[in-house]
XYZ file of C-alpha atoms in Angstrom:
489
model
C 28.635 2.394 -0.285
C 29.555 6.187 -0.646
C 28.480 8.687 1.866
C 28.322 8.547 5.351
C 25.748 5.810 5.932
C 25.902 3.171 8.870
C 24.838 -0.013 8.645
C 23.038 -0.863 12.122
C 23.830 -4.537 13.707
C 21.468 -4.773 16.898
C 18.673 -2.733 18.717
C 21.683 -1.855 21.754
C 23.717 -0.171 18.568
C 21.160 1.703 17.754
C 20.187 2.554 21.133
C 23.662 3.712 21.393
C 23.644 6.018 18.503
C 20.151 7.609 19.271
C 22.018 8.759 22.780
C 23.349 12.049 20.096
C 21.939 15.440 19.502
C 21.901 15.115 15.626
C 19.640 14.038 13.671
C 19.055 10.633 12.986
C 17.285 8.932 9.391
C 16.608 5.766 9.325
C 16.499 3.685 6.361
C 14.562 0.102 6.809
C 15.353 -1.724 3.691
C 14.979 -5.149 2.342
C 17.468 -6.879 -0.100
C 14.244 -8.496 -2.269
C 13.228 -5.015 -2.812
C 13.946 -3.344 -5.916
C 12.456 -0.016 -4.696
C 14.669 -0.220 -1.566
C 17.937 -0.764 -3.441
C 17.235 2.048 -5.807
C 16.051 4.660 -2.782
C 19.349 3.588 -0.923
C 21.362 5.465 -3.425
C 19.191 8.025 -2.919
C 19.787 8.281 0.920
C 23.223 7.725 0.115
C 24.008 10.938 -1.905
C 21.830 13.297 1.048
C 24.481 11.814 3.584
C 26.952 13.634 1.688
C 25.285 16.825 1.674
C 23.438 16.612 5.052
C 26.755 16.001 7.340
C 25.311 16.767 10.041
C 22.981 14.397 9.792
C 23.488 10.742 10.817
C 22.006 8.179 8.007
C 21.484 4.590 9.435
C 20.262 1.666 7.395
C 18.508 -1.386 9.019
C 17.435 -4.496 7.036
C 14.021 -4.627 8.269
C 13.797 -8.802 8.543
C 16.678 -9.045 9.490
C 16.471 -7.172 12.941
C 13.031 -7.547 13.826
C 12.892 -6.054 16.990
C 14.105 -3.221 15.448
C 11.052 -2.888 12.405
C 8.856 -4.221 15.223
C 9.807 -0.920 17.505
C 8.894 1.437 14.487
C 6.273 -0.213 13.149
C 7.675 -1.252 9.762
C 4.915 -3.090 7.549
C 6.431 -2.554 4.169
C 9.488 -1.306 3.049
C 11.183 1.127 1.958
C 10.119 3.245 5.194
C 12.572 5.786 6.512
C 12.282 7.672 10.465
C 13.320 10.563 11.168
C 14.618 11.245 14.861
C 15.806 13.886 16.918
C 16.494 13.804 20.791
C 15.053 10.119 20.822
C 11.651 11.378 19.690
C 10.210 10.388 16.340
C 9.283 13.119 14.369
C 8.329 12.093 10.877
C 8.121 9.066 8.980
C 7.934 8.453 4.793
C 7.124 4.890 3.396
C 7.488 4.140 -0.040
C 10.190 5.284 -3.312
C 9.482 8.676 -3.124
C 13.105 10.524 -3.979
C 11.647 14.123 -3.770
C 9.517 13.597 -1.221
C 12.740 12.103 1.209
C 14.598 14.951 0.308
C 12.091 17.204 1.200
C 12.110 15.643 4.913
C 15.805 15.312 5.496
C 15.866 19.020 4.452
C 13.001 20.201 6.667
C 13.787 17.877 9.437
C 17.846 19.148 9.484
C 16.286 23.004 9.629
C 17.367 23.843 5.873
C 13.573 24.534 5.683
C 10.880 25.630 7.216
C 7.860 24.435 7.569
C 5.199 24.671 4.994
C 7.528 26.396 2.747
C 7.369 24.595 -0.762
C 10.989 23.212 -1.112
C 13.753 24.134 -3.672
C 14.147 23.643 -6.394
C 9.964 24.198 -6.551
C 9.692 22.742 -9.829
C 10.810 18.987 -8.861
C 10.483 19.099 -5.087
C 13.531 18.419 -4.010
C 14.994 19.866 -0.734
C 18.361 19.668 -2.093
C 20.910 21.264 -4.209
C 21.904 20.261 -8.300
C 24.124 17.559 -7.486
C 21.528 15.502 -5.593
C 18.377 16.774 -8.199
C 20.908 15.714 -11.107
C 21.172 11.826 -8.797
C 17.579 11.567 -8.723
C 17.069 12.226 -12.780
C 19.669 9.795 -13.388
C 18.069 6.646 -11.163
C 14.562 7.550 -12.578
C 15.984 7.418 -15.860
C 18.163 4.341 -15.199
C 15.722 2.262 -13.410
C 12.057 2.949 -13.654
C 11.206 1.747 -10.611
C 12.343 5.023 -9.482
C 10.009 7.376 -11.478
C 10.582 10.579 -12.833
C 6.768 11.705 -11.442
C 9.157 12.196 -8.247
C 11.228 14.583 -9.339
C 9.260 16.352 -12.236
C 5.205 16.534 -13.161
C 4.355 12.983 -15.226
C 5.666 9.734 -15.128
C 9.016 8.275 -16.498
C 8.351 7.950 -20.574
C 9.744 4.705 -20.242
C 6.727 3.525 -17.646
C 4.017 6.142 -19.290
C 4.761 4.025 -22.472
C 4.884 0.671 -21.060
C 1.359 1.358 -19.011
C -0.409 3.127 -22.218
C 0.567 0.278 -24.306
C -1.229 -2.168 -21.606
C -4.389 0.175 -21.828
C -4.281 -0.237 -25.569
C -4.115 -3.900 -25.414
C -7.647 -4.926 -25.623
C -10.701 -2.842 -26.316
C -11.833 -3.482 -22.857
C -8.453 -3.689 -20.466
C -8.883 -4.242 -16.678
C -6.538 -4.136 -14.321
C -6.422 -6.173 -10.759
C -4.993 -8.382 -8.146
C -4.800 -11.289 -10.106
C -6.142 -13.290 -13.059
C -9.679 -13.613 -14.348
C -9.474 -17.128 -13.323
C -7.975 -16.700 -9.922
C -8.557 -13.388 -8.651
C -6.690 -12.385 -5.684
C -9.611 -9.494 -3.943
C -13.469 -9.516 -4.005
C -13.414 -6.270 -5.948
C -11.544 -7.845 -8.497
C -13.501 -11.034 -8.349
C -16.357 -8.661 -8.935
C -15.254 -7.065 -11.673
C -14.167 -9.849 -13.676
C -18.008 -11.568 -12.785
C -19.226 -8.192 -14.443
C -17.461 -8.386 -17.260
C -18.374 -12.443 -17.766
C -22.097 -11.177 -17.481
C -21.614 -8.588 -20.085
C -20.292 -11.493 -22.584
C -17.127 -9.172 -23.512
C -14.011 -10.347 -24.398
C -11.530 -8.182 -21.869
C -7.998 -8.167 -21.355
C -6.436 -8.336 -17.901
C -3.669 -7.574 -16.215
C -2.128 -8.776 -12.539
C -1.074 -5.662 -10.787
C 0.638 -7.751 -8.012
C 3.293 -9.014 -10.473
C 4.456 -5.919 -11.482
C 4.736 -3.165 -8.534
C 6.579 -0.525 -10.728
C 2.756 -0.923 -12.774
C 0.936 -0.958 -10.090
C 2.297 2.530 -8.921
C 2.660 4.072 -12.052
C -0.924 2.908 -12.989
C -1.672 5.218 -9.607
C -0.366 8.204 -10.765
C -0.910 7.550 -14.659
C -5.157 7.494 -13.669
C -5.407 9.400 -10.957
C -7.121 6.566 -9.685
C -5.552 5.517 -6.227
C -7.411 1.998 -6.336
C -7.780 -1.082 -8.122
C -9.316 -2.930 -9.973
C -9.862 -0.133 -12.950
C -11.331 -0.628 -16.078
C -10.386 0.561 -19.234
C -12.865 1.123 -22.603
C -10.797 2.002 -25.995
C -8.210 3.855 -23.789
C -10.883 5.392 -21.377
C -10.798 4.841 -17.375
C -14.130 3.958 -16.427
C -13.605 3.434 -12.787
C -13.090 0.847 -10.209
C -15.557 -1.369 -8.823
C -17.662 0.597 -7.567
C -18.539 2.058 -10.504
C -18.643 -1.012 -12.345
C -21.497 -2.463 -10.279
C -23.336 1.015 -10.268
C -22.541 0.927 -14.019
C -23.746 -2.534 -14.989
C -26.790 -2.364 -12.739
C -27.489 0.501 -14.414
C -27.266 -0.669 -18.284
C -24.817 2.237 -18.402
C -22.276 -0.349 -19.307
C -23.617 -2.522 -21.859
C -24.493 1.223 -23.471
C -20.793 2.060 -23.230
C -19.565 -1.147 -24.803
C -22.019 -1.089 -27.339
C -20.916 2.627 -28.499
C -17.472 1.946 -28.754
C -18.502 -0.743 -31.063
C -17.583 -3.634 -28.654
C -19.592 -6.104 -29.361
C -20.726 -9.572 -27.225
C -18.873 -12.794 -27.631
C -19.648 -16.534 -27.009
C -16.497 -16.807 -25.660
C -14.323 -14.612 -23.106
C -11.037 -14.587 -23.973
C -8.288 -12.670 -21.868
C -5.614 -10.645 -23.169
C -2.340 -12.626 -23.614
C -0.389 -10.567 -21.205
C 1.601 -11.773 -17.933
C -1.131 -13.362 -15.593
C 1.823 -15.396 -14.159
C 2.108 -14.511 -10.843
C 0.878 -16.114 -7.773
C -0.645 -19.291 -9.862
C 0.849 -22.302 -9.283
C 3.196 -23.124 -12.727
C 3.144 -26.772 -13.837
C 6.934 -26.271 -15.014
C 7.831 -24.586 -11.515
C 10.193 -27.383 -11.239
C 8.555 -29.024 -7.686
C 8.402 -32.872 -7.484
C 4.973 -34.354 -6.754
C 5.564 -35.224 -3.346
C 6.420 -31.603 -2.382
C 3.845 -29.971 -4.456
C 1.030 -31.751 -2.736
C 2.718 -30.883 0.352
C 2.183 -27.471 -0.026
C -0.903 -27.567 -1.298
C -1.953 -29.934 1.774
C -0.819 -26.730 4.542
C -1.879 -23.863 2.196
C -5.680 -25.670 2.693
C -4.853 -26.361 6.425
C -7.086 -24.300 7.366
C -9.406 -21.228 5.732
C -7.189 -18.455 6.659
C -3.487 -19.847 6.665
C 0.066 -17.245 7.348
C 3.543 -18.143 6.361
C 5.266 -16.734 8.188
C 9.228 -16.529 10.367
C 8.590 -17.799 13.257
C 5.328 -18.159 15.558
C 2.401 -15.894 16.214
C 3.492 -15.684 19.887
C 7.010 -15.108 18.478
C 7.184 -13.650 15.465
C 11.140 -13.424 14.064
C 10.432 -10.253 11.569
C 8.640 -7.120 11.595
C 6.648 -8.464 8.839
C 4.949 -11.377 10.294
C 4.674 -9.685 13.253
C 2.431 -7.114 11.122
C 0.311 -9.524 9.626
C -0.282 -11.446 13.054
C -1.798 -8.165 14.320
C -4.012 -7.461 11.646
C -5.851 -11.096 11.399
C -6.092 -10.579 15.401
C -7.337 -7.078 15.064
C -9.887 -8.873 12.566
C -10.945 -11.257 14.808
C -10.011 -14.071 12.844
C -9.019 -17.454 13.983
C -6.092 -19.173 12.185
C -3.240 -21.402 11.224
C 0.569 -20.582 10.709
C 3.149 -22.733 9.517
C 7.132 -20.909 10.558
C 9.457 -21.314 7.568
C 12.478 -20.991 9.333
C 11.672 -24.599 10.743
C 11.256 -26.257 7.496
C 13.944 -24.839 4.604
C 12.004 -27.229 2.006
C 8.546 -25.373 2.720
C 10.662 -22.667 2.714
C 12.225 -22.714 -0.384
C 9.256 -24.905 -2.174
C 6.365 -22.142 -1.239
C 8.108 -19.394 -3.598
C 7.715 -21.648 -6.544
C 4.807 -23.323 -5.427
C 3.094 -19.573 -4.980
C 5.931 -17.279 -7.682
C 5.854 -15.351 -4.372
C 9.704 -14.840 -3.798
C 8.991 -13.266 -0.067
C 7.189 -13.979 3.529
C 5.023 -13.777 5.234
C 2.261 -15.011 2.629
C -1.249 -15.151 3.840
C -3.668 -17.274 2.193
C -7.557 -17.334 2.318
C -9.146 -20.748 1.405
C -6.404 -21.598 -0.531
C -5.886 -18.525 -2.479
C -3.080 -16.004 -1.919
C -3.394 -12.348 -0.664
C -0.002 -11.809 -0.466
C 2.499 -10.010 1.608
C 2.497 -7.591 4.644
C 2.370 -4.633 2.372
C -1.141 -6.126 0.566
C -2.338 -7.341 3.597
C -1.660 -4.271 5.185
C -2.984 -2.030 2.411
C -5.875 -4.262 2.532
C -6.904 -3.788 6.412
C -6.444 -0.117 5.811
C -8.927 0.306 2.966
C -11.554 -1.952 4.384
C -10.851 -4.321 1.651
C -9.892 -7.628 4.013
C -12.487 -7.069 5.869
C -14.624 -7.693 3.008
C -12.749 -10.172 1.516
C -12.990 -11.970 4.723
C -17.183 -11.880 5.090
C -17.407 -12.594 1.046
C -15.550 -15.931 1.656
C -17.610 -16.794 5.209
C -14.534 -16.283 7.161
C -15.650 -13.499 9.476
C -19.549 -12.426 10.157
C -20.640 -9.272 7.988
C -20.906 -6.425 10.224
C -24.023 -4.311 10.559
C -22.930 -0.433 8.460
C -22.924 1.043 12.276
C -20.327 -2.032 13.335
C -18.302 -1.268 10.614
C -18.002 2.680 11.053
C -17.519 2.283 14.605
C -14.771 -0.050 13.725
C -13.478 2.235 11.348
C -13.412 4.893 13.314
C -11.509 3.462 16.118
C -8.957 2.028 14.229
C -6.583 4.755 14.820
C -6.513 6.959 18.047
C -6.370 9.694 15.554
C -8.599 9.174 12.454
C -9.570 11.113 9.011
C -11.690 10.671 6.670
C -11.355 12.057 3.586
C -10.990 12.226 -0.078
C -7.757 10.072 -1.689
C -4.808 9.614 0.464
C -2.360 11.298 2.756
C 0.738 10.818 0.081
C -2.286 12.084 -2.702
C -4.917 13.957 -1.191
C -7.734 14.523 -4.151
C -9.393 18.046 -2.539
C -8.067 20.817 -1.482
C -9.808 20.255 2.298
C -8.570 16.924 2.788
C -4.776 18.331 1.954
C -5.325 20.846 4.230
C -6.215 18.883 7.175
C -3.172 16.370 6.192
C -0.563 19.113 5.971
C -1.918 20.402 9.398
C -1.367 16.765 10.959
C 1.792 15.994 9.451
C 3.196 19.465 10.372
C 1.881 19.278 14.073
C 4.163 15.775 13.894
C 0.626 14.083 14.389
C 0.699 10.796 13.732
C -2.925 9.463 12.476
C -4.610 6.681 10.081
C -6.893 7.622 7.667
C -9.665 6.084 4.999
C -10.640 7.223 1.383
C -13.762 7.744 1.582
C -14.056 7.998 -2.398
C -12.995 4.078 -2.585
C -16.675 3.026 -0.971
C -19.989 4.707 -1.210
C -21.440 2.751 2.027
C -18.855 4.646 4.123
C -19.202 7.457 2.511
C -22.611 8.004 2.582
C -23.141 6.042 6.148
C -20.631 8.392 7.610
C -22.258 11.489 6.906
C -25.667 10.391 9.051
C -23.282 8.437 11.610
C -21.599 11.844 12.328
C -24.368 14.079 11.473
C -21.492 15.855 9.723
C -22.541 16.210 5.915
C -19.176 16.787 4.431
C -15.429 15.917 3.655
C -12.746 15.382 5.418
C -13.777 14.626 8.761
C -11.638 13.970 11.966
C -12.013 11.769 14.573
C -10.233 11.411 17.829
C -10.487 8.030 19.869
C -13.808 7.561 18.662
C -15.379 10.996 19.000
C -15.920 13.370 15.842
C -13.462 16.246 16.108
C -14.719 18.300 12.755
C -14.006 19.000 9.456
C -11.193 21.281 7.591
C -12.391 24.583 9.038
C -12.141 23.204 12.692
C -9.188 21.514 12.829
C -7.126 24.802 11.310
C -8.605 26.594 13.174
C -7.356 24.384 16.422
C -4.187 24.624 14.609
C -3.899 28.537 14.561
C -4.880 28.881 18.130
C -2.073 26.067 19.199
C -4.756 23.902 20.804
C -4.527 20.793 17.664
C -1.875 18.993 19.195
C -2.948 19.073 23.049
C -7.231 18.433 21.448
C -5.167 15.512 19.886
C -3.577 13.655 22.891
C -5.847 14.655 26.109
């Protein structure tokens, strides 16, 4: 590897190396992950033009008690120390966006300031801007939206052809037959009660898609629905649609007509369904599909729910209990057949998998992603596993899911209002950490919310329960240098 960057054995190592003045980047990385290798050359070239900086890679499952102490749930996820303190974090392939916080956090900028070059982003000079273009072109996993305004034309191709497929295109976690999330599930049951033919499309089998599709929409969600071209929405606005007749009015003026007969798009609807050539004898396959029914809410996972033996399972183990929900694990590392068998058996090539009566969620980052957005929850009551929670429950549930708490409009890596970036700049720049919900992926909360708080509008912020404000409040708690100490009485 060129550059300057350590590989990191054990938790004492690190320990060791922390003990320093400089700065300290860690890269947790995982050698199934595409968007890992392709960032790693990434945080390769800034060692060589950060020197003072020290760049340290971990494999995440690998040293567990490492990803456990950071709180790694999906990788790639990068920390950025100084004096032993965490003080600022990036998950995902983001190129521009890393550069950006090496730069800031080695003093080459200051805060708030836009960095240079400010028409890509980056934090760095030519030589690393020039590295960047090259990998998004290369691989487009890595896309160019990082480094420049749009997506790679490779991947803008690739997902406008997909849109084109079929008249009516949807995209979700999943196949029609098998979806993989009640919104999907919904959706699809729509669609079926429309009498359309519709193509689909499994976003879980194709991540460089399902990002791309992000950033391609503007749509930070899925499912979404496509008509001749034409993003409709997600589910949300497919029930409000269809309950409507808005839909059936749509359809019917882009001159799709109603069909006897739904017939999916032939595209890729391969992953996670069980393949009848996956190669697995009998014996095995009814094995696995003996433990994946074990019990309603079944995790795969390294090692036990006591002991977990990877950051990952240790993730997912915390969720379900933070859900409340009872159930089953089988450890892999005890049985290399189930092991190796469960990848076929599911096409899912990494652990921990979590299954709900017999269906697959997925991984730590889904499940994760999931528990964020609200969406397991759901999931979880729509399939009898968990009680449905009165609106009030759920807010207050909501609400104290993160000592520090915001509601507001998109995300923190895509804020879509002005307000809601404002409050997430002043958070991130205060070295706040803090969870957060879109509120524009569910009405209920939305509009439940507003009364809840008494607070009528967008973004609002919450501290251990209690209703801090909105965007005007919380700069000006930042101007007067009383948001960080409001933030951890």
């Amino acid at each position: 590897m060129s550059g300057s960057v350590k590989d990191v054995q054990s938790k004492a190592e690190l320990d060791g190396l922390l003990r320093s003045d400089s700065l300290v980047i860690l890269h947790f990385w995982a050698s199934w992950c595409e968007a890992s290798k392709h960032m790693d050359q990434v945080f390769s070239h800034l060692s060589t033009d950060f020197p003072h900086a020290r760049f340290l890679r971990v494999e995440a499952e690998e040293q567990p008690e490492i990803s456990e102490a950071y709180s790694v749930a999906a990788v790639p996820y990068f920390v950025f120390i100084k004096d032993g303190k965490t003080v600022d974090t990036l998950e995902g392939a983001d190129p521009s966006s890393l550069a950006h916080k090496v730069a800031k956090a080695s003093g080459s900028i200051n805060a708030g300031e836009p960095a240079a070059p400010a028409s890509s982003g980056m934090a760095a000079g030519a030589a690393i801007l020039e590295t960047v273009r090259e990998l998004a072109r290369d691989n487009g996993s890595v896309t160019e939206s990082k480094v420049q305004p749009g997506l790679s034309s490779a991947l803008q191709k690739k997902i406008q052809q997909l849109i084109d497929s079929n008249p009516i295109m949807l995209f979700m976690k999943g196949s029609p037959e098998e979806p993989r999330c009640g919104f999907s599930r919904k959706v699809v049951d729509i669609l079926k009660e429309e009498n359309v033919n519709f193509g689909s499309f499994d976003i879980l089998s194709d991540n460089e898609v399902r990002e791309g599709l992000k950033k391609f929409s503007n749509w930070p969600t899925f499912p979404q629905l496509y008509c001749k071209g034409e993003l409709l929405g997600g589910s949300d606005i497919a029930i409000a649609m269809h309950e409507s007749g808005e839909l059936k009015e749509v359809f019917r003026d882009h001159g799709i007509g109603t069909s006897h007969e739904v017939k999916p798009a032939e595209l890729d609807r391969t992953a996670g369904v069980i393949s009848e050539n996956s190669g697995l004898s009998a014996a095995l396959a009814s094995r696995l599909k003996m433990l994946v029914n074990l019990s309603p809410v079944m995790l795969f996972m390294k090692g036990k729910p006591d002991e977990p033996k990877c950051g990952f399972s240790h993730k997912v183990v915390e969720i379900l209990r933070e859900e409340n929900v009872n159930f089953e694990s089988f450890d892999i590392l005890s049985d290399d057949e189930i092991r190796q068998g469960l990848k076929d058996y599911s096409n899912w090539s990494s652990y921990p998998q979590l299954y709900i009566k017999g269906e697959l969620i997925g991984g730590s980052d889904i499940v994760l992603q999931m528990h964020r957005s609200g969406e397991l929850r759901k999931v979880l009551e729509n399939k009898g596993i968990v009680k449905k929670d009165s609106s009030e429950d759920r807010l207050k549930i909501l609400i104290t899911s993160s000592p520090v708490m915001l509601f507001m409009k998109g995300t923190p890596d895509a804020p879509r209002c002005g307000f809601s970036s404002k409050v997430v700049n002043a958070l991130n720049e205060e070295g706040i950490g803090f969870g957060s919900f879109d509120i524009l992926t569910d009405d209920e909360v939305r509009q439940g919310l507003k009364v809840y708080s008494n607070w009528p509008t967008f973004p609002q912020l919450y501290y251990k329960g209690e209703l801090i404000g909105g965007c005007d409040i919380v700069l000006e708690l930042r101007s007067s240098g009383e948001l960080k100490s409001t933030l951890s009485e």
